[in-house]
Coordinates of C-alpha atoms and ligand atoms in Angstrom, one line a residue:
M1 CA 31.8 -34.6 26.2
I2 CA 29.1 -32.0 26.6
K3 CA 27.8 -32.1 30.2
S4 CA 24.6 -30.0 29.8
L5 CA 22.3 -29.4 26.9
L6 CA 19.4 -27.0 26.2
I7 CA 16.8 -28.3 23.8
A8 CA 15.3 -25.4 21.7
N9 CA 12.3 -27.4 20.7
R10 CA 9.1 -29.1 22.0
G11 CA 7.0 -32.2 21.4
E12 CA 8.2 -35.6 20.4
I13 CA 11.6 -34.4 19.2
A14 CA 12.4 -32.6 22.4
C15 CA 11.5 -35.8 24.3
R16 CA 13.6 -37.9 21.8
I17 CA 16.7 -35.8 22.4
I18 CA 16.2 -35.8 26.2
R19 CA 16.0 -39.7 26.1
T20 CA 19.5 -40.0 24.6
A21 CA 21.1 -37.1 26.5
R22 CA 19.9 -38.7 29.8
A23 CA 21.4 -42.1 28.7
M24 CA 24.7 -40.3 28.1
G25 CA 24.6 -38.7 31.5
I26 CA 24.0 -35.2 30.0
R27 CA 21.9 -32.7 32.0
T28 CA 18.9 -31.5 30.0
V29 CA 17.2 -28.1 30.0
A30 CA 13.8 -27.7 28.3
V31 CA 12.2 -24.5 27.2
Y32 CA 8.5 -24.0 27.0
S33 CA 5.7 -21.6 26.0
D34 CA 2.5 -20.9 27.9
A35 CA 0.7 -23.6 26.1
D36 CA 3.4 -26.1 27.0
A37 CA 3.5 -25.5 30.7
H38 CA 2.4 -29.1 31.4
A39 CA 4.0 -30.7 28.3
L40 CA 5.8 -34.0 28.4
H41 CA 9.2 -32.5 27.4
V42 CA 8.9 -30.1 30.4
R43 CA 8.3 -33.1 32.7
Q44 CA 11.1 -35.1 31.4
A45 CA 13.9 -32.6 31.4
D46 CA 16.1 -32.0 34.4
A47 CA 15.2 -28.3 34.3
A48 CA 12.6 -26.3 32.3
V49 CA 12.4 -22.6 31.6
H50 CA 9.4 -20.6 30.5
I51 CA 10.4 -18.5 27.4
G52 CA 7.2 -16.8 26.4
P53 CA 3.6 -16.9 25.1
S54 CA 2.1 -19.7 23.0
P55 CA 2.7 -18.5 19.5
A56 CA 6.0 -19.9 18.3
R57 CA 7.2 -16.6 17.0
E58 CA 7.0 -15.2 20.6
S59 CA 8.7 -18.2 22.2
Y60 CA 10.4 -21.1 20.3
L61 CA 11.5 -18.8 17.6
V62 CA 13.0 -16.1 19.8
G63 CA 16.7 -16.8 19.4
E64 CA 18.0 -14.3 21.9
R65 CA 15.8 -15.5 24.7
I66 CA 16.9 -19.1 24.1
I67 CA 20.5 -18.2 24.1
A68 CA 20.0 -16.1 27.3
T69 CA 18.3 -19.1 28.9
A70 CA 21.2 -21.4 28.0
R71 CA 23.6 -18.9 29.7
Q72 CA 21.4 -18.6 32.9
T73 CA 21.0 -22.3 33.3
G74 CA 24.7 -23.1 32.6
A75 CA 23.8 -25.2 29.5
E76 CA 26.9 -25.7 27.4
A77 CA 25.2 -26.6 24.1
I78 CA 22.0 -26.1 22.2
H79 CA 20.2 -28.8 20.2
P80 CA 17.6 -27.2 17.8
G81 CA 15.7 -30.4 16.9
Y82 CA 13.9 -30.0 13.6
G83 CA 11.7 -27.1 12.4
F84 CA 11.8 -23.9 14.4
L85 CA 15.4 -22.5 14.5
S86 CA 17.1 -25.7 13.2
E87 CA 18.0 -24.4 9.8
N88 CA 18.4 -20.8 10.7
A89 CA 22.1 -19.9 10.0
E90 CA 21.9 -16.6 11.9
F91 CA 20.8 -18.4 15.0
A92 CA 23.5 -21.0 14.6
A93 CA 26.0 -18.2 14.3
A94 CA 24.6 -16.4 17.4
V95 CA 24.8 -19.6 19.5
I96 CA 28.5 -20.0 18.5
D97 CA 29.2 -16.3 19.1
A98 CA 27.8 -16.6 22.6
G99 CA 30.4 -19.2 23.3
L100 CA 28.0 -22.1 23.2
I101 CA 28.2 -25.4 21.3
W102 CA 25.8 -25.6 18.4
V103 CA 24.6 -29.2 17.8
G104 CA 24.4 -28.9 14.0
P105 CA 26.3 -28.1 10.9
S106 CA 28.2 -24.8 10.5
P107 CA 26.2 -21.7 9.6
A108 CA 28.1 -21.7 6.2
S109 CA 26.8 -25.2 5.4
I110 CA 23.2 -24.2 6.3
T111 CA 23.4 -21.1 4.1
A112 CA 24.9 -23.0 1.2
M113 CA 22.0 -25.4 1.2
G114 CA 19.4 -22.9 2.3
L115 CA 18.2 -21.8 -1.1
K116 CA 17.2 -24.5 -3.6
D117 CA 18.7 -22.7 -6.6
A118 CA 22.1 -22.1 -5.0
A119 CA 22.2 -25.6 -3.6
K120 CA 21.4 -27.1 -7.0
A121 CA 24.0 -25.0 -8.7
L122 CA 26.6 -26.1 -6.0
M123 CA 25.7 -29.7 -6.4
A124 CA 25.8 -29.6 -10.2
A125 CA 29.3 -28.1 -9.9
A126 CA 30.4 -30.9 -7.6
G127 CA 29.3 -33.5 -10.1
V128 CA 26.1 -34.6 -8.3
P129 CA 23.2 -35.3 -10.8
V130 CA 20.5 -32.6 -10.3
T131 CA 16.9 -32.5 -11.6
P132 CA 16.9 -31.0 -15.1
G133 CA 15.7 -27.4 -15.1
Y134 CA 16.5 -23.7 -14.9
M135 CA 18.0 -22.3 -11.7
G136 CA 19.4 -19.0 -12.7
E137 CA 19.1 -15.3 -11.8
N138 CA 16.9 -14.2 -14.7
Q139 CA 13.4 -14.0 -13.3
A140 CA 11.6 -12.3 -16.2
P141 CA 8.3 -14.1 -16.8
D142 CA 8.8 -14.4 -20.5
F143 CA 12.3 -15.8 -20.1
L144 CA 11.1 -18.3 -17.5
A145 CA 8.3 -19.4 -19.8
E146 CA 10.8 -19.9 -22.6
Q147 CA 12.9 -22.0 -20.2
A148 CA 9.9 -24.1 -19.3
G149 CA 9.2 -24.7 -23.0
K150 CA 12.9 -25.9 -23.4
I151 CA 12.6 -28.2 -20.4
G152 CA 9.4 -29.6 -21.7
Y153 CA 6.0 -29.9 -20.0
P154 CA 4.9 -30.8 -17.4
V155 CA 7.2 -28.5 -15.3
L156 CA 7.3 -27.7 -11.6
I157 CA 7.8 -24.0 -10.5
K158 CA 9.5 -24.0 -7.1
A159 CA 10.2 -21.0 -4.8
V160 CA 13.9 -21.1 -4.1
A161 CA 13.2 -20.3 -0.4
G162 CA 10.3 -22.8 -0.2
G163 CA 9.9 -25.6 2.3
G164 CA 7.3 -27.9 3.8
G165 CA 5.7 -28.5 0.4
K166 CA 4.8 -24.8 0.0
G167 CA 5.6 -22.5 -2.9
M168 CA 5.4 -25.2 -5.7
R169 CA 3.2 -25.2 -8.8
R170 CA 2.9 -28.0 -11.3
V171 CA 2.2 -26.7 -14.8
E172 CA 0.8 -29.0 -17.5
H173 CA 0.6 -26.7 -20.5
A174 CA 2.4 -23.6 -21.8
A175 CA -0.9 -21.6 -21.7
D176 CA -1.1 -22.0 -17.9
F177 CA 2.5 -21.0 -17.2
A178 CA 2.1 -17.2 -16.6
D179 CA -0.8 -17.6 -14.1
A180 CA 1.0 -20.4 -12.2
L181 CA 4.2 -18.4 -12.0
A182 CA 2.4 -15.3 -10.7
S183 CA 0.5 -17.3 -8.1
C184 CA 3.7 -19.2 -7.0
Q185 CA 5.6 -15.9 -6.7
R186 CA 2.7 -14.4 -4.6
E187 CA 2.8 -17.4 -2.2
A188 CA 6.6 -17.3 -2.1
T189 CA 6.6 -13.6 -1.1
A190 CA 3.9 -14.1 1.5
S191 CA 5.4 -17.2 3.1
F192 CA 9.2 -16.8 2.6
G193 CA 9.7 -13.1 1.8
N194 CA 11.5 -14.1 -1.4
A195 CA 9.8 -14.3 -4.8
H196 CA 12.7 -16.1 -6.7
V197 CA 11.7 -19.3 -8.4
L198 CA 13.4 -22.1 -10.3
I199 CA 11.8 -24.3 -13.0
E200 CA 12.2 -28.1 -12.9
K201 CA 11.2 -30.9 -15.2
Y202 CA 8.2 -32.5 -13.5
I203 CA 9.2 -36.0 -12.9
L204 CA 6.4 -38.5 -13.7
T205 CA 6.0 -41.5 -11.4
P206 CA 8.2 -39.7 -8.9
R207 CA 9.6 -41.4 -5.8
H208 CA 11.2 -39.5 -3.0
I209 CA 14.4 -41.2 -1.8
E210 CA 16.7 -39.6 0.6
V211 CA 20.1 -40.5 2.1
Q212 CA 21.2 -40.0 5.7
V213 CA 24.7 -38.6 5.9
F214 CA 26.9 -37.8 8.9
G215 CA 30.1 -35.8 9.1
D216 CA 32.5 -35.0 12.0
T217 CA 34.9 -32.1 12.6
H218 CA 37.9 -34.4 11.5
G219 CA 36.8 -34.5 7.9
N220 CA 35.1 -37.9 7.9
I221 CA 31.7 -38.3 6.2
V222 CA 29.7 -41.5 6.0
H223 CA 26.2 -42.3 4.8
L224 CA 23.6 -44.5 6.7
F225 CA 21.8 -45.7 3.6
E226 CA 18.5 -44.5 2.2
R227 CA 14.9 -43.9 3.3
D228 CA 11.9 -43.9 1.0
C229 CA 9.3 -41.2 1.7
S230 CA 7.2 -41.5 -1.4
L231 CA 3.9 -41.8 0.4
Q232 CA 3.0 -38.1 0.5
R233 CA 0.0 -35.9 0.8
R234 CA 0.3 -32.5 -0.8
H235 CA 4.1 -32.9 -0.9
Q236 CA 4.3 -33.8 2.8
K237 CA 5.5 -37.1 4.0
V238 CA 2.9 -39.5 5.5
I239 CA 4.7 -42.9 5.8
E240 CA 8.5 -43.4 5.6
E241 CA 10.6 -46.6 5.4
A242 CA 14.1 -47.8 5.2
P243 CA 15.6 -49.2 3.1
A244 CA 13.8 -48.3 -0.1
P245 CA 11.8 -51.1 -1.8
G246 CA 13.2 -52.2 -5.1
M247 CA 16.6 -50.7 -4.5
D248 CA 19.4 -52.9 -5.9
E249 CA 23.0 -52.8 -4.6
A250 CA 24.5 -51.0 -7.6
T251 CA 21.9 -48.2 -7.5
R252 CA 22.2 -47.9 -3.7
A253 CA 26.0 -47.6 -4.0
S254 CA 25.8 -44.9 -6.7
L255 CA 23.1 -43.0 -4.8
C256 CA 24.9 -43.1 -1.5
A257 CA 28.2 -42.1 -3.1
A258 CA 26.4 -39.1 -4.7
A259 CA 25.1 -38.1 -1.2
V260 CA 28.5 -38.3 0.4
K261 CA 29.9 -36.2 -2.5
A262 CA 27.2 -33.6 -1.9
A263 CA 27.9 -33.5 1.9
K264 CA 31.7 -33.2 1.2
A265 CA 31.0 -30.2 -1.2
V266 CA 29.8 -28.2 1.9
D267 CA 32.3 -29.7 4.4
Y268 CA 29.3 -31.1 6.3
V269 CA 29.4 -31.7 10.0
G270 CA 26.6 -33.5 11.9
A271 CA 23.4 -35.2 10.7
G272 CA 22.1 -34.2 7.3
T273 CA 19.8 -35.6 4.6
I274 CA 20.3 -35.4 0.9
E275 CA 16.9 -35.7 -0.8
F276 CA 16.6 -37.2 -4.3
I277 CA 13.8 -37.6 -6.7
A278 CA 13.6 -40.7 -8.8
D279 CA 11.8 -41.3 -12.0
A280 CA 10.4 -44.8 -11.1
S281 CA 8.4 -45.4 -14.3
E282 CA 10.8 -48.3 -15.0
G283 CA 11.9 -49.2 -11.5
L284 CA 14.9 -47.5 -9.8
S285 CA 18.0 -46.9 -11.7
A286 CA 21.0 -44.6 -11.0
D287 CA 20.7 -42.6 -14.2
R288 CA 17.1 -41.5 -13.3
I289 CA 17.7 -40.3 -9.7
W290 CA 18.5 -36.6 -9.2
F291 CA 19.4 -34.3 -6.3
M292 CA 16.5 -32.2 -5.0
E293 CA 17.7 -30.6 -1.8
M294 CA 19.7 -31.0 1.4
N295 CA 18.1 -30.7 4.9
T296 CA 20.8 -29.6 7.3
R297 CA 19.3 -31.1 10.5
L298 CA 17.9 -34.3 12.0
Q299 CA 14.8 -35.4 10.0
V300 CA 11.4 -36.3 11.5
E301 CA 11.8 -39.7 9.9
H302 CA 15.3 -40.4 11.4
P303 CA 14.0 -43.4 13.5
V304 CA 13.7 -45.7 10.5
T305 CA 17.4 -45.3 9.8
E306 CA 18.2 -45.9 13.5
E307 CA 16.1 -49.1 13.5
I308 CA 17.9 -50.6 10.5
T309 CA 21.5 -49.5 11.4
G310 CA 21.4 -49.8 15.2
V311 CA 22.9 -46.3 15.4
D312 CA 21.5 -43.6 17.8
L313 CA 21.7 -40.6 15.5
V314 CA 21.2 -38.1 18.4
E315 CA 24.1 -39.8 20.3
W316 CA 26.2 -39.3 17.2
Q317 CA 25.1 -35.6 17.0
L318 CA 26.2 -35.0 20.6
R319 CA 29.5 -36.8 20.1
V320 CA 30.3 -34.9 16.9
A321 CA 29.3 -31.6 18.6
S322 CA 31.7 -32.5 21.4
G323 CA 34.5 -32.9 18.9
E324 CA 34.7 -36.7 18.8
V325 CA 35.4 -38.8 15.7
L326 CA 32.4 -40.5 14.1
P327 CA 31.8 -43.7 16.2
K328 CA 31.7 -45.9 13.1
R329 CA 33.5 -46.1 9.7
Q330 CA 31.6 -46.7 6.5
E331 CA 32.5 -50.3 6.3
E332 CA 31.2 -50.9 9.8
L333 CA 27.7 -49.8 8.9
A334 CA 25.2 -52.3 7.5
I335 CA 21.4 -52.6 6.9
D336 CA 19.6 -55.0 9.2
G337 CA 15.9 -55.7 8.5
W338 CA 13.3 -53.2 7.6
A339 CA 11.6 -50.3 9.4
M340 CA 8.5 -48.2 8.7
E341 CA 7.2 -45.0 10.4
A342 CA 3.8 -43.5 10.2
R343 CA 3.0 -39.9 11.4
L344 CA 0.0 -40.2 13.6
Y345 CA -1.8 -36.8 13.5
A346 CA -4.6 -35.2 15.4
E347 CA -6.6 -34.5 12.3
D348 CA -9.8 -35.7 10.6
P349 CA -9.3 -37.2 7.2
A350 CA -13.0 -37.2 6.6
K351 CA -13.1 -33.5 7.1
G352 CA -10.4 -32.5 4.7
F353 CA -7.7 -33.3 7.3
L354 CA -8.7 -30.4 9.5
P355 CA -6.7 -30.5 12.8
S356 CA -8.7 -32.0 15.6
I357 CA -7.5 -30.1 18.6
G358 CA -8.3 -30.9 22.3
H359 CA -7.9 -33.0 25.3
L360 CA -6.6 -36.5 24.9
E361 CA -9.0 -38.3 27.2
L362 CA -8.0 -41.6 25.8
L363 CA -4.6 -42.3 24.3
K364 CA -3.5 -45.9 23.7
F365 CA -1.0 -47.2 21.2
G366 CA -1.1 -50.8 19.8
E367 CA 1.4 -53.2 21.2
G368 CA 3.5 -55.8 19.5
P369 CA 7.0 -56.9 18.5
G370 CA 9.3 -54.4 16.8
R371 CA 7.4 -51.5 18.2
R372 CA 8.8 -48.0 18.8
I373 CA 6.6 -45.0 19.7
D374 CA 8.2 -41.5 19.7
T375 CA 5.7 -39.1 21.2
G376 CA 5.5 -35.8 23.0
V377 CA 2.0 -36.2 24.6
F378 CA 0.4 -38.5 27.1
E379 CA -3.2 -39.5 28.1
G380 CA -4.7 -36.5 29.7
A381 CA -2.6 -34.0 27.7
E382 CA -3.8 -31.4 25.2
V383 CA -3.2 -31.2 21.5
S384 CA -2.6 -27.5 21.2
P385 CA -3.8 -25.4 18.3
F386 CA -0.5 -23.5 18.3
Y387 CA 1.8 -26.2 16.9
D388 CA 2.0 -29.1 14.5
P389 CA -0.8 -31.5 15.7
M390 CA 1.3 -34.6 15.6
I391 CA 0.4 -37.1 18.3
A392 CA 3.2 -39.6 17.7
K393 CA 5.5 -41.3 15.3
V394 CA 4.5 -45.0 15.3
I395 CA 7.4 -47.1 14.1
A396 CA 7.7 -50.8 13.4
K397 CA 10.7 -52.9 12.6
G398 CA 10.7 -56.4 11.2
P399 CA 13.0 -58.8 9.5
T400 CA 11.4 -58.1 6.1
R401 CA 9.4 -55.3 4.5
E402 CA 6.2 -57.2 4.7
A403 CA 6.8 -58.0 8.4
A404 CA 7.4 -54.3 9.2
R405 CA 4.4 -53.3 7.2
A406 CA 2.0 -55.8 8.8
R407 CA 3.3 -54.8 12.3
L408 CA 2.9 -51.1 11.7
A409 CA -0.7 -51.6 10.4
A410 CA -1.5 -53.7 13.5
L411 CA 0.0 -51.1 15.9
L412 CA -2.0 -48.4 14.2
A413 CA -5.3 -50.4 14.1
D414 CA -4.9 -51.2 17.8
S415 CA -4.3 -47.6 18.8
A416 CA -7.2 -45.6 20.2
V417 CA -7.6 -41.9 20.8
Y418 CA -10.6 -40.0 22.1
P419 CA -12.2 -37.5 21.6
V420 CA -9.7 -36.0 19.1
R421 CA -9.9 -37.6 15.7
T422 CA -6.7 -39.0 14.1
N423 CA -5.5 -40.2 10.7
A424 CA -4.9 -43.8 12.1
S425 CA -7.5 -45.5 9.9
F426 CA -6.3 -43.5 6.9
L427 CA -2.7 -44.8 7.6
V428 CA -3.9 -48.4 7.9
R429 CA -5.7 -48.2 4.6
A430 CA -2.6 -46.6 2.9
L431 CA -0.5 -49.5 4.3
D432 CA -3.0 -52.0 2.8
H433 CA -3.1 -50.3 -0.6
P434 CA -1.9 -52.7 -3.4
A435 CA 0.8 -50.2 -4.5
F436 CA 2.1 -50.0 -1.0
L437 CA 2.1 -53.8 -0.7
A438 CA 4.0 -54.0 -4.0
G439 CA 6.5 -51.3 -3.0
T440 CA 5.7 -49.2 -6.0
V441 CA 4.3 -46.1 -4.3
D442 CA 4.8 -42.8 -6.1
T443 CA 4.2 -39.4 -4.6
G444 CA 0.9 -39.0 -6.4
L445 CA -0.8 -42.1 -4.9
I446 CA -2.8 -40.3 -2.2
A447 CA -3.9 -37.6 -4.7
R448 CA -5.3 -40.4 -6.9
D449 CA -6.6 -42.9 -4.4
G450 CA -6.8 -41.0 -1.1
E451 CA -10.5 -40.4 -1.0
A452 CA -11.3 -44.0 -0.1
M453 CA -8.6 -44.0 2.5
A454 CA -10.1 -40.9 4.1
A455 CA -13.6 -42.3 4.6
P456 CA -14.5 -42.3 8.3
P457 CA -14.1 -45.7 9.9
V458 CA -17.0 -47.4 11.6
P459 CA -16.8 -49.6 14.7
G460 CA -17.0 -53.3 14.1
E461 CA -20.1 -55.3 15.2
A462 CA -18.1 -57.5 17.6
A463 CA -16.5 -54.5 19.3
L464 CA -19.9 -52.8 19.6
T465 CA -21.5 -55.9 21.1
A466 CA -18.7 -56.4 23.6
A467 CA -18.9 -52.7 24.6
A468 CA -22.7 -52.9 25.0
A469 CA -22.3 -55.8 27.3
R470 CA -20.3 -53.6 29.7
L471 CA -23.3 -51.2 29.9
V472 CA -26.1 -53.8 30.3
P473 CA -27.1 -54.7 33.9
A474 CA -26.2 -58.3 34.7
T475 CA -29.9 -59.0 35.6
M476 CA -30.8 -58.1 32.0
A477 CA -28.2 -60.5 30.7
F478 CA -29.5 -63.3 32.9
G479 CA -33.0 -62.5 31.7
F480 CA -31.9 -63.3 28.1
R481 CA -30.6 -66.6 29.2
L482 CA -33.8 -67.6 31.1
N483 CA -35.9 -66.6 28.1
A484 CA -33.7 -68.7 25.9
A485 CA -33.3 -65.7 23.6
P486 CA -29.6 -65.5 23.3
V487 CA -29.3 -62.4 21.2
T488 CA -31.4 -59.3 21.1
S489 CA -30.7 -55.6 20.6
A490 CA -31.1 -52.4 22.4
K491 CA -30.7 -48.7 21.8
F492 CA -27.4 -46.9 22.7
L493 CA -25.7 -43.6 22.0
L494 CA -22.5 -43.8 20.0
D495 CA -20.8 -40.4 20.3
G496 CA -24.3 -39.0 20.9
E497 CA -26.0 -40.7 17.9
A498 CA -28.7 -43.2 18.6
I499 CA -27.9 -46.7 17.3
D500 CA -29.2 -50.3 17.8
V501 CA -26.6 -52.8 19.1
A502 CA -26.9 -56.5 19.2
L503 CA -26.7 -57.8 22.8
S504 CA -25.1 -61.0 23.7
P505 CA -26.0 -62.4 27.2
T506 CA -22.6 -63.7 27.9
G507 CA -19.9 -61.6 29.5
A508 CA -22.1 -58.8 30.7
T509 CA -20.3 -56.8 33.4
G510 CA -22.4 -53.7 33.5
P511 CA -23.9 -51.4 34.2
A512 CA -21.2 -48.7 33.6
A513 CA -22.2 -45.1 32.7
S514 CA -20.3 -45.2 29.4
T515 CA -17.5 -47.1 27.7
F516 CA -15.3 -46.9 24.7
V517 CA -15.6 -48.9 21.5
T518 CA -12.3 -49.2 19.8
G519 CA -11.2 -50.4 16.4
A520 CA -9.6 -49.2 13.1
G521 CA -7.3 -47.0 15.2
Q522 CA -10.3 -45.0 16.5
A523 CA -12.4 -44.8 19.7
W524 CA -16.1 -44.0 20.1
R525 CA -18.0 -43.4 23.3
L526 CA -20.9 -45.7 23.8
S527 CA -23.5 -44.8 26.5
P528 CA -27.0 -46.0 27.4
F529 CA -29.7 -44.4 25.3
R530 CA -31.3 -41.3 26.8
R531 CA -33.9 -39.6 24.6
Q532 CA -32.9 -36.1 25.8
A533 CA -29.2 -36.7 25.4
A534 CA -29.9 -37.8 21.8
H535 CA -31.4 -34.3 21.2
G536 CA -28.7 -32.6 23.3
G537 CA -30.6 -31.6 26.4
S538 CA -31.2 -33.4 29.7
A539 CA -34.7 -33.1 31.2
A540 CA -33.2 -34.0 34.6
T541 CA -30.5 -31.3 34.9
G542 CA -31.2 -28.9 32.1
A543 CA -27.6 -29.3 30.9
I544 CA -27.3 -28.9 27.1
L545 CA -24.4 -31.1 26.1
A546 CA -22.8 -31.5 22.6
P547 CA -24.1 -34.8 21.2
M548 CA -20.9 -35.2 19.2
P549 CA -17.7 -33.2 18.5
G550 CA -18.4 -30.3 16.1
R551 CA -18.6 -26.5 15.7
I552 CA -21.2 -24.1 17.0
I553 CA -22.5 -22.3 14.0
A554 CA -25.4 -20.4 15.6
V555 CA -26.5 -19.3 19.1
E556 CA -30.2 -18.3 19.1
V557 CA -30.5 -17.2 22.8
A558 CA -28.7 -15.0 25.3
Q559 CA -27.8 -15.7 28.9
G560 CA -30.7 -14.9 31.2
Q561 CA -33.2 -15.2 28.4
R562 CA -36.5 -16.9 29.1
V563 CA -37.1 -19.9 26.9
T564 CA -40.0 -22.4 26.4
R565 CA -39.8 -26.1 26.0
G566 CA -38.6 -27.1 22.4
Q567 CA -37.2 -23.6 21.7
K568 CA -34.1 -23.5 19.5
L569 CA -31.0 -22.7 21.5
L570 CA -27.9 -23.5 19.4
T571 CA -27.0 -25.1 16.2
L572 CA -24.0 -27.5 16.0
E573 CA -22.3 -28.5 12.8
A574 CA -20.9 -32.0 12.9
M575 CA -20.0 -34.5 10.1
K576 CA -21.2 -31.9 7.6
M577 CA -24.7 -31.9 9.2
E578 CA -26.5 -29.4 11.3
H579 CA -27.9 -30.4 14.7
T580 CA -30.4 -28.1 16.5
L581 CA -30.3 -28.2 20.3
T582 CA -33.5 -27.2 22.0
A583 CA -34.7 -26.4 25.5
P584 CA -35.8 -29.5 27.4
F585 CA -38.4 -27.5 29.5
D586 CA -39.6 -24.0 30.1
G587 CA -37.0 -21.9 32.0
V588 CA -34.2 -19.3 31.7
V589 CA -30.8 -19.7 30.1
A590 CA -28.7 -19.8 33.3
E591 CA -25.4 -20.5 31.5
L592 CA -24.2 -20.1 27.9
A593 CA -20.9 -21.8 27.6
A594 CA -20.2 -21.7 23.9
G595 CA -20.2 -19.0 21.3
P596 CA -20.6 -19.0 17.5
G597 CA -17.5 -20.6 15.8
A598 CA -16.5 -22.6 18.9
Q599 CA -15.1 -26.0 18.3
V600 CA -16.6 -28.4 21.0
Q601 CA -15.9 -31.9 22.1
V602 CA -18.6 -34.5 22.6
E603 CA -20.5 -34.0 25.8
A604 CA -19.1 -30.5 26.3
L605 CA -21.5 -28.3 28.3
L606 CA -23.0 -25.8 25.8
A607 CA -25.7 -24.2 27.9
R608 CA -27.8 -24.8 31.1
I609 CA -31.5 -24.2 31.4
E610 CA -32.9 -23.6 34.9
A611 CA -36.6 -23.9 35.7
E612 CA -38.0 -20.7 37.1
E613 CA -39.0 -20.8 40.8
G614 CA -42.7 -20.8 41.6
Ligands
LIG1 P1 10.1 -28.8 0.2 O1 11.4 -28.1 0.6 O2 8.9 -27.9 0.2 O3 9.9 -30.1 1.0 P2 11.1 -30.3 -2.0 O4 11.9 -29.7 -3.1 O5 11.8 -31.2 -1.0 O6 10.2 -29.2 -1.3 O7 9.9 -31.2 -2.7 C1 8.9 -31.7 -1.9 C2 8.2 -32.8 -2.7 O8 7.7 -32.3 -4.0 C3 9.1 -34.0 -3.1 O9 9.2 -34.9 -2.1 C4 8.3 -34.6 -4.3 O10 7.2 -35.3 -3.9 C5 7.8 -33.3 -5.0 N1 8.7 -32.9 -6.1 C6 9.7 -32.0 -5.9 N2 10.4 -31.8 -7.1 C7 9.7 -32.5 -8.0 C8 9.8 -32.7 -9.4 N3 10.8 -32.1 -10.1 N4 9.0 -33.5 -10.1 C9 8.0 -34.1 -9.4 N5 7.8 -34.0 -8.0 C10 8.6 -33.2 -7.4

């Protein structure tokens, strides 16, 4: 067995790998960039080595530096996680050439599955059903247009080197083909340095179903059943589950057999995923499910498979990389219960899913039975602009699909993050969508119905009243009781916006300076009303604070400039509205802390006005 392991990754997957390695008594070495100096994976590993500046291409993607670090620290093996160098055949080969153990498939398997056209051709030759289409060498636009016509519209143009949902164009009519092709090729060249495309039949009512496979170095290959990842936004997975709803035993058997056949065709070793696309217009049936591509690594969504099979896939990876036989035979594997995973992101659905970067002042996950949280951050950590802004994978297991779904929705609704915005309420609404309840989600659901899911959540009345009670002095609460006026209302600031909140005299514990209101997976800061704060400036201190998170779009003054009361200082754009911040009194701009374009958090200091002496 491997005794020491370097993890060439960051975030939740680095932490996930460390957890299993530690349980197996394997020493772990983390690598990190400037931005990750205080990251969770650095804290959790037995040793951590700085490998470069924050941009991934100067740190996590520098293969030689990672290999040199493994050598220096005496690590015997390298686990690439997912993303970064995980599907880079050259890096895998370099690791092996350096005399280290590569926790992954052979470079030849990675290469064979690396390009979508070659992979499809290989699968078709091995007798695996592939999506109907053209995947040949001829790239002449007229010829491709002719092929599209033969396949029948709508068609999907796919960059053969594409990934992550990029380099794909859906074309409805022959008249639009030439433009779509040119645009897809431009994107493919820019993103992947390869303009080659293939043309596929666009599957209507498509469902994304994938099969987890595992191979060892002794020629054994098993499958660990399927996952359904049909809930997608712009071809990227949002919620995944295992098993797939509506899957009967015969269809499952045929799909999983096709997956094992695909893995055998490339002598697969380690954890891999065969992705299929199903035409679910009439439910799931084996003759309408086709191979799409193979991912030659551990998937983001691997936990749902672990939850229903009881297998630790990272443990299997490490055993297989150490030369051991697969711990279980096919007939020893079975499905137990149902598991669902949601990707909780630091992003704002109400603002077009823009990343919401910053300090995690508050980070709470809901609690309940069947819960699993895979995360790479902690309360007090930063969500960095340099990497994928995922906060956590929130996973729920239950005896039935409905139990897992309800548990996951509750875990998300009870989570609270501040001040960064998350997609938690979006996820809860998606889980409550009638199609999700019925298990008939197709990949176009969010494009059709996502707008309602993306609306910003509002705090509930009861939560607001309870929070307000924490801010009200006890004497005030007593006063209500004496006056026999059990409920009244008062002004507060909710994330800097003035609102009226009903006050209940019971349970008052205040006064606190500010408190959080939570609900619908979000948190808001509630503080006592201050007129100046509502306008951004404090008459007492001259500090100009951001009344809400937003972006500075104009700075009207310079440091040292003399200003008069009410003079315009800065303009903040938040929630698609402009807020002008003005000077609270005559004075000079003693401090100017934010420039045009800066993204600021609520209550961030933007400027400070000082009264002039004498
Ligand atoms: P990537 O490598 O970028 O993830 P995939 O080939 O895996 O690209 O496709 C990503 C997603 O695009 C799939 O999960 C599915 O939702 C959609 N998709 C792919 N091929 C088709 C198709 N032929 N018809 C309809 N949707 C498709």
